[in-house]
Short mmCIF file of C-alpha atoms and ligand atoms in Angstrom, two decimals:
data_model
loop_
_atom_site.label_atom_id
_atom_site.label_comp_id
_atom_site.label_asym_id
_atom_site.label_seq_id
_atom_site.Cartn_x
_atom_site.Cartn_y
_atom_site.Cartn_z
CA UNK A 1 97.79 -6.46 -56.70
CA UNK A 2 94.95 -5.62 -59.51
CA UNK A 3 95.11 -7.91 -62.73
CA UNK A 4 94.68 -4.47 -65.24
CA UNK A 5 96.14 -1.32 -63.61
CA UNK A 6 93.09 1.18 -62.89
CA UNK A 7 94.39 4.07 -65.54
CA UNK A 8 93.68 0.66 -68.30
CA UNK A 9 90.23 0.31 -66.05
CA UNK A 10 89.11 2.83 -66.42
CA UNK A 11 90.09 3.88 -70.63
CA UNK A 12 87.46 4.66 -72.07
CA UNK A 13 88.95 2.68 -75.94
CA UNK A 14 89.15 4.88 -78.86
CA UNK A 15 84.99 5.32 -80.45
CA UNK A 16 85.67 5.17 -83.89
CA UNK A 17 83.01 7.10 -86.24
CA UNK A 18 80.57 4.82 -87.98
CA UNK A 19 81.37 2.67 -90.50
CA UNK A 20 79.32 3.37 -93.46
CA UNK A 21 78.45 -0.28 -93.84
CA UNK A 22 76.65 -0.82 -90.28
CA UNK A 23 74.78 2.61 -90.90
CA UNK A 24 73.48 0.82 -94.84
CA UNK A 25 71.79 -1.39 -93.21
CA UNK A 26 70.68 -0.50 -90.30
CA UNK A 27 68.39 2.96 -91.88
CA UNK A 28 68.14 0.18 -95.12
CA UNK A 29 69.74 3.18 -97.57
CA UNK A 30 71.60 3.00 -100.85
CA UNK A 31 73.80 6.13 -100.10
CA UNK A 32 75.56 6.39 -96.79
CA UNK A 33 77.80 9.71 -97.18
CA UNK A 34 80.22 9.35 -94.14
CA UNK A 35 81.04 12.66 -92.74
CA UNK A 36 82.69 11.87 -90.06
CA UNK A 37 87.03 10.98 -89.86
CA UNK A 38 87.74 13.44 -92.03
CA UNK A 39 88.66 10.89 -94.01
CA UNK A 40 89.91 11.97 -98.48
CA UNK A 41 86.19 11.79 -100.06
CA UNK A 42 88.34 11.13 -103.40
CA UNK A 43 89.92 7.97 -102.35
CA UNK A 44 93.59 7.82 -102.62
CA UNK A 45 95.46 8.83 -104.78
CA UNK A 46 95.77 6.42 -107.72
CA UNK A 47 99.76 6.87 -108.44
CA UNK A 48 99.66 5.86 -104.67
CA UNK A 49 97.36 2.10 -105.11
CA UNK A 50 99.49 1.34 -108.39
CA UNK A 51 102.94 1.98 -106.15
CA UNK A 52 100.63 -0.40 -103.33
CA UNK A 53 100.01 -2.68 -105.76
CA UNK A 54 103.61 -3.04 -107.06
CA UNK A 55 104.98 -4.73 -103.57
CA UNK A 56 102.85 -7.43 -103.55
CA UNK A 57 105.29 -9.49 -105.42
CA UNK A 58 106.94 -9.54 -102.79
CA UNK A 59 105.03 -9.78 -99.37
CA UNK A 60 106.55 -12.18 -98.53
CA UNK A 61 109.67 -10.13 -97.84
CA UNK A 62 109.63 -7.77 -94.02
CA UNK A 63 109.72 -4.06 -94.99
CA UNK A 64 112.55 -1.83 -94.03
CA UNK A 65 111.23 -0.09 -91.13
CA UNK A 66 109.37 2.97 -92.97
CA UNK A 67 113.75 3.45 -94.65
CA UNK A 68 112.79 4.09 -98.31
CA UNK A 69 110.40 7.15 -97.28
CA UNK A 70 113.01 8.55 -94.23
CA UNK A 71 115.66 8.50 -97.33
CA UNK A 72 112.79 10.22 -99.63
CA UNK A 73 111.44 13.07 -96.85
CA UNK A 74 115.03 13.90 -96.09
CA UNK A 75 115.87 15.03 -99.11
CA UNK A 76 112.13 16.67 -99.77
CA UNK A 77 112.74 18.53 -96.37
CA UNK A 78 116.65 19.22 -96.80
CA UNK A 79 117.48 16.77 -93.12
CA UNK A 80 119.25 13.90 -92.57
CA UNK A 81 117.54 10.90 -92.42
CA UNK A 82 118.59 10.42 -88.93
CA UNK A 83 116.12 13.90 -88.61
CA UNK A 84 113.03 10.92 -89.78
CA UNK A 85 110.78 8.75 -88.45
CA UNK A 86 107.88 6.26 -90.47
CA UNK A 87 105.63 4.98 -88.76
CA UNK A 88 101.74 3.07 -88.39
CA UNK A 89 99.61 6.17 -89.20
CA UNK A 90 101.52 9.27 -86.60
CA UNK A 91 99.32 7.54 -83.89
CA UNK A 92 101.76 4.74 -84.24
CA UNK A 93 104.29 7.38 -84.21
CA UNK A 94 102.80 9.09 -80.73
CA UNK A 95 102.68 6.09 -79.16
CA UNK A 96 106.11 5.18 -79.98
CA UNK A 97 106.27 8.94 -77.82
CA UNK A 98 105.02 7.98 -75.43
CA UNK A 99 106.80 4.46 -74.62
CA UNK A 100 109.50 6.20 -75.28
CA UNK A 101 110.03 9.46 -72.96
CA UNK A 102 107.05 9.20 -70.44
CA UNK A 103 108.25 7.36 -66.78
CA UNK A 104 105.59 7.63 -64.68
CA UNK A 105 106.28 10.99 -62.20
CA UNK A 106 105.30 13.42 -65.15
CA UNK A 107 102.44 14.75 -66.72
CA UNK A 108 100.76 15.58 -70.60
CA UNK A 109 100.31 18.61 -70.80
CA UNK A 110 97.03 19.92 -73.30
CA UNK A 111 94.32 21.63 -73.92
CA UNK A 112 91.02 20.52 -72.87
CA UNK A 113 88.73 18.20 -75.93
CA UNK A 114 91.57 17.32 -77.54
CA UNK A 115 92.22 15.20 -80.05
CA UNK A 116 91.22 11.64 -79.04
CA UNK A 117 93.73 9.43 -80.55
CA UNK A 118 96.26 10.93 -78.19
CA UNK A 119 94.00 11.31 -75.31
CA UNK A 120 93.20 7.32 -75.14
CA UNK A 121 97.14 6.41 -75.80
CA UNK A 122 98.50 9.39 -73.46
CA UNK A 123 96.09 8.25 -70.27
CA UNK A 124 97.11 4.89 -71.01
CA UNK A 125 100.31 5.85 -69.54
CA UNK A 126 99.78 6.14 -65.94
CA UNK A 127 100.78 9.24 -65.82
CA UNK A 128 98.85 12.52 -64.76
CA UNK A 129 96.87 13.88 -67.62
CA UNK A 130 96.76 17.24 -67.31
CA UNK A 131 94.14 20.25 -69.50
CA UNK A 132 93.84 23.90 -69.82
CA UNK A 133 90.73 25.10 -71.20
CA UNK A 134 90.47 26.57 -74.81
CA UNK A 135 90.32 30.76 -75.83
CA UNK A 136 87.12 31.13 -77.98
CA UNK A 137 87.79 27.43 -78.71
CA UNK A 138 91.54 28.26 -79.42
CA UNK A 139 94.54 26.49 -78.30
CA UNK A 140 95.41 28.72 -74.83
CA UNK A 141 99.09 28.76 -75.75
CA UNK A 142 99.72 30.92 -73.08
CA UNK A 143 97.33 29.24 -70.38
CA UNK A 144 99.41 26.39 -71.65
CA UNK A 145 103.02 28.00 -70.45
CA UNK A 146 101.40 29.21 -66.83
CA UNK A 147 100.34 25.20 -66.03
CA UNK A 148 103.71 23.99 -67.36
CA UNK A 149 105.42 22.70 -63.56
CA UNK A 150 107.78 20.46 -62.62
CA UNK A 151 107.10 17.37 -64.32
CA UNK A 152 105.55 18.52 -67.09
CA UNK A 153 107.52 16.47 -70.04
CA UNK A 154 104.68 16.38 -72.99
CA UNK A 155 102.95 19.22 -74.40
CA UNK A 156 100.45 17.86 -76.97
CA UNK A 157 100.13 21.02 -79.91
CA UNK A 158 97.43 20.38 -82.69
CA UNK A 159 97.93 22.92 -85.12
CA UNK A 160 95.28 22.57 -87.42
CA UNK A 161 92.92 21.07 -84.44
CA UNK A 162 91.48 18.70 -84.14
CA UNK A 163 87.86 18.77 -83.57
CA UNK A 164 88.13 22.75 -83.32
CA UNK A 165 89.17 23.44 -86.89
CA UNK A 166 90.96 26.46 -85.50
CA UNK A 167 94.51 27.07 -85.79
CA UNK A 168 97.71 29.13 -83.88
CA UNK A 169 99.42 31.01 -85.13
CA UNK A 170 103.67 31.76 -85.89
CA UNK A 171 103.70 34.50 -83.64
CA UNK A 172 101.83 33.17 -80.40
CA UNK A 173 103.86 29.48 -80.83
CA UNK A 174 106.68 31.59 -81.06
CA UNK A 175 105.80 33.52 -77.77
CA UNK A 176 105.01 29.96 -75.58
CA UNK A 177 107.81 28.50 -77.16
CA UNK A 178 109.98 31.23 -74.99
CA UNK A 179 107.90 29.84 -71.64
CA UNK A 180 109.00 26.10 -72.51
CA UNK A 181 111.82 24.89 -70.16
CA UNK A 182 114.34 22.94 -73.17
CA UNK A 183 113.09 19.41 -70.47
CA UNK A 184 109.62 19.13 -71.76
CA UNK A 185 109.11 18.04 -75.18
CA UNK A 186 106.28 19.46 -77.44
CA UNK A 187 103.98 17.07 -80.24
CA UNK A 188 103.39 19.17 -82.74
CA UNK A 189 100.50 17.37 -84.54
CA UNK A 190 100.59 19.08 -88.61
CA UNK A 191 98.21 16.43 -88.98
CA UNK A 192 94.85 18.74 -91.19
CA UNK A 193 99.41 20.80 -92.08
CA UNK A 194 98.46 20.63 -96.07
CA UNK A 195 95.15 22.30 -95.09
CA UNK A 196 96.28 25.28 -93.83
CA UNK A 197 100.18 25.68 -95.18
CA UNK A 198 98.66 28.42 -98.06
CA UNK A 199 97.62 30.63 -94.64
CA UNK A 200 100.40 32.72 -94.13
CA UNK A 201 99.77 33.31 -90.52
CA UNK A 202 100.17 29.37 -90.42
CA UNK A 203 103.96 28.55 -88.21
CA UNK A 204 104.72 25.87 -90.34
CA UNK A 205 107.21 23.63 -87.69
CA UNK A 206 109.75 23.33 -90.96
CA UNK A 207 111.07 26.35 -91.18
CA UNK A 208 112.10 26.20 -87.28
CA UNK A 209 113.62 23.03 -85.92
CA UNK A 210 114.11 22.67 -82.08
CA UNK A 211 115.58 20.15 -80.00
CA UNK A 212 112.45 19.55 -78.37
CA UNK A 213 110.15 19.79 -80.60
CA UNK A 214 109.35 16.08 -82.77
CA UNK A 215 106.72 17.17 -85.81
CA UNK A 216 104.18 14.83 -86.77
CA UNK A 217 102.53 14.47 -90.33
CA UNK A 218 100.11 11.61 -91.65
CA UNK A 219 98.71 10.08 -95.56
CA UNK A 220 95.13 9.22 -94.11
CA UNK A 221 93.90 12.94 -94.93
CA UNK A 222 95.39 15.06 -97.92
CA UNK A 223 96.72 11.99 -99.37
CA UNK A 224 93.46 9.38 -99.25
CA UNK A 225 95.63 6.75 -96.82
CA UNK A 226 94.05 5.87 -94.07
CA UNK A 227 93.42 3.09 -94.86
CA UNK A 228 96.98 1.94 -95.64
CA UNK A 229 98.52 3.74 -91.66
CA UNK A 230 101.59 5.21 -92.55
CA UNK A 231 103.02 8.27 -91.33
CA UNK A 232 106.07 10.83 -90.61
CA UNK A 233 107.68 12.26 -88.09
CA UNK A 234 110.20 15.43 -87.87
CA UNK A 235 112.65 15.89 -85.32
CA UNK A 236 116.05 15.96 -83.16
CA UNK A 237 117.62 12.46 -83.87
CA UNK A 238 118.58 12.42 -80.80
CA UNK A 239 114.53 12.30 -80.30
CA UNK A 240 114.98 9.88 -82.99
CA UNK A 241 117.72 7.81 -81.77
CA UNK A 242 115.69 6.87 -78.88
CA UNK A 243 111.86 6.32 -81.07
CA UNK A 244 113.72 4.10 -82.86
CA UNK A 245 114.33 2.04 -80.14
CA UNK A 246 110.60 1.63 -78.93
CA UNK A 247 109.23 1.82 -82.94
CA UNK A 248 108.18 -1.96 -84.10
CA UNK A 249 111.35 -3.73 -86.36
CA UNK A 250 108.91 -4.15 -89.85
CA UNK A 251 106.54 -1.00 -89.81
CA UNK A 252 105.47 0.71 -92.11
CA UNK A 253 104.81 -2.12 -93.76
CA UNK A 254 105.77 -2.05 -97.49
CA UNK A 255 103.25 -1.56 -99.09
CA UNK A 256 101.99 1.34 -96.85
CA UNK A 257 104.72 3.21 -97.26
CA UNK A 258 104.60 2.56 -100.83
CA UNK A 259 101.75 4.61 -100.94
CA UNK A 260 103.34 7.30 -99.16
CA UNK A 261 106.39 7.44 -101.44
CA UNK A 262 104.26 7.29 -104.84
CA UNK A 263 101.48 9.45 -103.09
CA UNK A 264 104.65 12.00 -102.09
CA UNK A 265 105.19 12.64 -105.92
CA UNK A 266 101.56 12.90 -107.08
CA UNK A 267 100.25 16.93 -106.87
CA UNK A 268 97.42 16.73 -108.83
CA UNK A 269 95.82 14.99 -105.84
CA UNK A 270 97.11 16.89 -103.62
CA UNK A 271 96.23 19.90 -105.64
CA UNK A 272 91.93 18.08 -106.82
CA UNK A 273 91.82 16.74 -102.63
CA UNK A 274 92.75 20.60 -101.46
CA UNK A 275 90.65 22.72 -103.81
CA UNK A 276 87.57 19.92 -103.18
CA UNK A 277 88.18 20.93 -99.63
CA UNK A 278 88.11 24.52 -100.10
CA UNK A 279 84.57 24.64 -101.48
CA UNK A 280 83.50 21.55 -99.18
CA UNK A 281 84.26 23.84 -96.19
CA UNK A 282 82.94 27.99 -97.74
CA UNK A 283 79.32 25.79 -98.35
CA UNK A 284 78.78 24.05 -95.43
CA UNK A 285 80.48 27.22 -93.33
CA UNK A 286 77.53 29.37 -95.52
CA UNK A 287 74.81 26.99 -95.94
CA UNK A 288 74.86 26.22 -91.15
CA UNK A 289 74.92 29.57 -91.06
CA UNK A 290 71.85 30.24 -93.55
CA UNK A 291 70.30 27.44 -91.19
CA UNK A 292 71.36 30.18 -87.80
CA UNK A 293 74.19 27.13 -86.89
CA UNK A 294 77.35 28.10 -85.23
CA UNK A 295 80.07 27.42 -86.82
CA UNK A 296 83.73 27.83 -85.93
CA UNK A 297 85.84 28.90 -88.93
CA UNK A 298 87.94 26.00 -89.70
CA UNK A 299 92.00 25.26 -91.37
CA UNK A 300 91.06 22.07 -91.62
CA UNK A 301 89.62 19.37 -93.58
CA UNK A 302 85.82 19.14 -90.86
CA UNK A 303 83.86 21.57 -89.40
CA UNK A 304 83.01 21.75 -85.90
CA UNK A 305 79.81 23.42 -85.07
CA UNK A 306 78.82 24.19 -81.62
CA UNK A 307 74.49 22.84 -81.07
CA UNK A 308 72.52 24.80 -77.57
CA UNK A 309 72.40 21.47 -75.43
CA UNK A 310 73.82 17.64 -75.18
CA UNK A 311 70.47 16.70 -76.69
CA UNK A 312 70.32 19.12 -79.09
CA UNK A 313 73.99 17.97 -80.47
CA UNK A 314 72.55 14.05 -80.46
CA UNK A 315 68.90 14.02 -81.95
CA UNK A 316 70.81 16.05 -84.46
CA UNK A 317 73.33 13.67 -84.34
CA UNK A 318 70.95 11.12 -84.82
CA UNK A 319 68.48 12.74 -87.28
CA UNK A 320 70.80 13.00 -89.64
CA UNK A 321 72.09 9.59 -88.98
CA UNK A 322 68.62 8.04 -90.18
CA UNK A 323 69.20 9.80 -93.11
CA UNK A 324 72.10 8.88 -94.38
CA UNK A 325 74.29 11.31 -92.90
CA UNK A 326 77.16 10.63 -91.01
CA UNK A 327 79.19 13.42 -88.91
CA UNK A 328 80.57 12.86 -85.15
CA UNK A 329 79.07 13.74 -82.19
CA UNK A 330 82.55 15.31 -79.46
CA UNK A 331 80.93 13.60 -76.60
CA UNK A 332 83.28 11.52 -76.42
CA UNK A 333 86.22 13.87 -76.57
CA UNK A 334 84.49 16.15 -74.10
CA UNK A 335 82.57 18.48 -75.90
CA UNK A 336 79.00 16.93 -75.40
CA UNK A 337 76.80 19.86 -77.42
CA UNK A 338 78.91 20.32 -80.55
CA UNK A 339 79.04 17.78 -83.70
CA UNK A 340 81.85 17.42 -85.87
CA UNK A 341 81.47 17.47 -89.93
CA UNK A 342 84.08 16.63 -92.78
CA UNK A 343 84.00 17.76 -95.75
CA UNK A 344 82.53 15.81 -99.13
CA UNK A 345 81.84 14.82 -102.22
CA UNK A 346 79.84 18.28 -103.61
CA UNK A 347 77.25 15.26 -103.51
CA UNK A 348 77.66 14.48 -100.31
CA UNK A 349 78.19 18.49 -98.73
CA UNK A 350 74.40 18.53 -100.56
CA UNK A 351 72.75 15.64 -99.10
CA UNK A 352 74.55 17.16 -95.26
CA UNK A 353 72.92 20.61 -95.91
CA UNK A 354 69.36 18.99 -97.30
CA UNK A 355 70.10 16.47 -93.84
CA UNK A 356 70.29 19.13 -91.62
CA UNK A 357 67.36 21.77 -93.51
CA UNK A 358 64.59 18.64 -92.83
CA UNK A 359 66.03 18.38 -88.88
CA UNK A 360 65.08 21.92 -88.69
CA UNK A 361 62.77 21.75 -89.56
CA UNK A 362 61.45 19.74 -87.47
CA UNK A 363 63.34 21.30 -84.91
CA UNK A 364 65.71 18.73 -84.38
CA UNK A 365 68.35 19.86 -82.67
CA UNK A 366 67.37 23.90 -82.95
CA UNK A 367 65.67 23.46 -78.68
CA UNK A 368 66.17 27.13 -78.93
CA UNK A 369 64.04 27.30 -81.38
CA UNK A 370 60.90 25.45 -79.41
C1 PLP B 401 95.72 16.12 -85.22
C2 PLP B 401 94.46 14.94 -85.61
N1 PLP B 401 96.82 13.45 -85.34
C3 PLP B 401 96.80 12.53 -85.79
C4 PLP B 401 95.62 11.45 -87.03
C5 PLP B 401 95.27 10.25 -86.96
O1 PLP B 401 96.75 9.87 -87.82
P1 PLP B 401 96.97 8.93 -88.17
O2 PLP B 401 96.13 8.19 -89.35
O3 PLP B 401 98.87 9.21 -88.90
O4 PLP B 401 97.12 8.31 -87.13
C6 PLP B 401 93.75 12.67 -86.96
C7 PLP B 401 93.68 12.11 -87.34
O5 PLP B 401 92.54 11.60 -86.93
C8 PLP B 401 93.92 13.48 -86.05
O6 PLP B 401 93.35 14.04 -86.04
#
């Protein structure tokens, strides 16, 4: 018997986007536009930072497992505390779901090139991981429904989806749900919920509460708290009760929990973040299309471009990087000819387009024109 199981040995670890420091030192540049990890370019809510600082006096004490945040969320969404879980980012909760519900013979079903964090977690459990292709860069929900078999235990859907930025609509989800047996758990990952929620076709999962659906949300994106690691989930109390059994007892940390509670109340910061993102998405989409790029319409805080070839995507990534613009190549997701760009400040978005223009002028990333 090997020490390391084959499904761990063959796993590719999660590769985060390049850090500002590593790019700055490699290319000796003053300013780096980091548009690689769907973070909030405005920083964090000042109210969240203050609340976090207020917890520093009691860092010697263990946290209460997210109970304060669970209570606040329960009251805000008119639920019982028993329907809410808080964790170290939504990925922390995802990892608990994988541990709590998957047995060896179970299968996980999702789309090709699903959010990489989920791919790594699900594959690390060593169960069968099955996918269906996208339809025009959207989840193909009818194909997913048709792919359900006796062993399917978890279906993972991100809405909006990372990395495509697309959504499925309420009507599409309702139709899909009718085909999902009750024994199958649907993870509805709504990490980018706030960006899409005003679209009338977007299915806010709080409007229907099914016993086999767990909704995951995060403070990492629009609330600007990715570094604090704080996320939450809503589900039937039976699911939450079992998740609480496997969750690390003291996650989330008390500073993270305090930051999350304060961030929920900072409507001004939320509004500013959404406005900046909407402007950035419009600008980047229009400019990139003017440059002749294929841009997938996005409902999140990033957009995906489809390059002619894998070599184009790699060359463009390097070309932008050397000019201090860090975007995300999507080879590790399973889309080697695609690049994802997060929206940044107005200034960083402009830098990105300028750098892209220079690449194009030099025929970098545009093999079809050379
Ligand atoms: C679809 C999706 N889910 C979850 C996450 C991770 O969120 P968290 O920081 O709460 O773990 C991300 C982050 O990029 C994401 O894109």
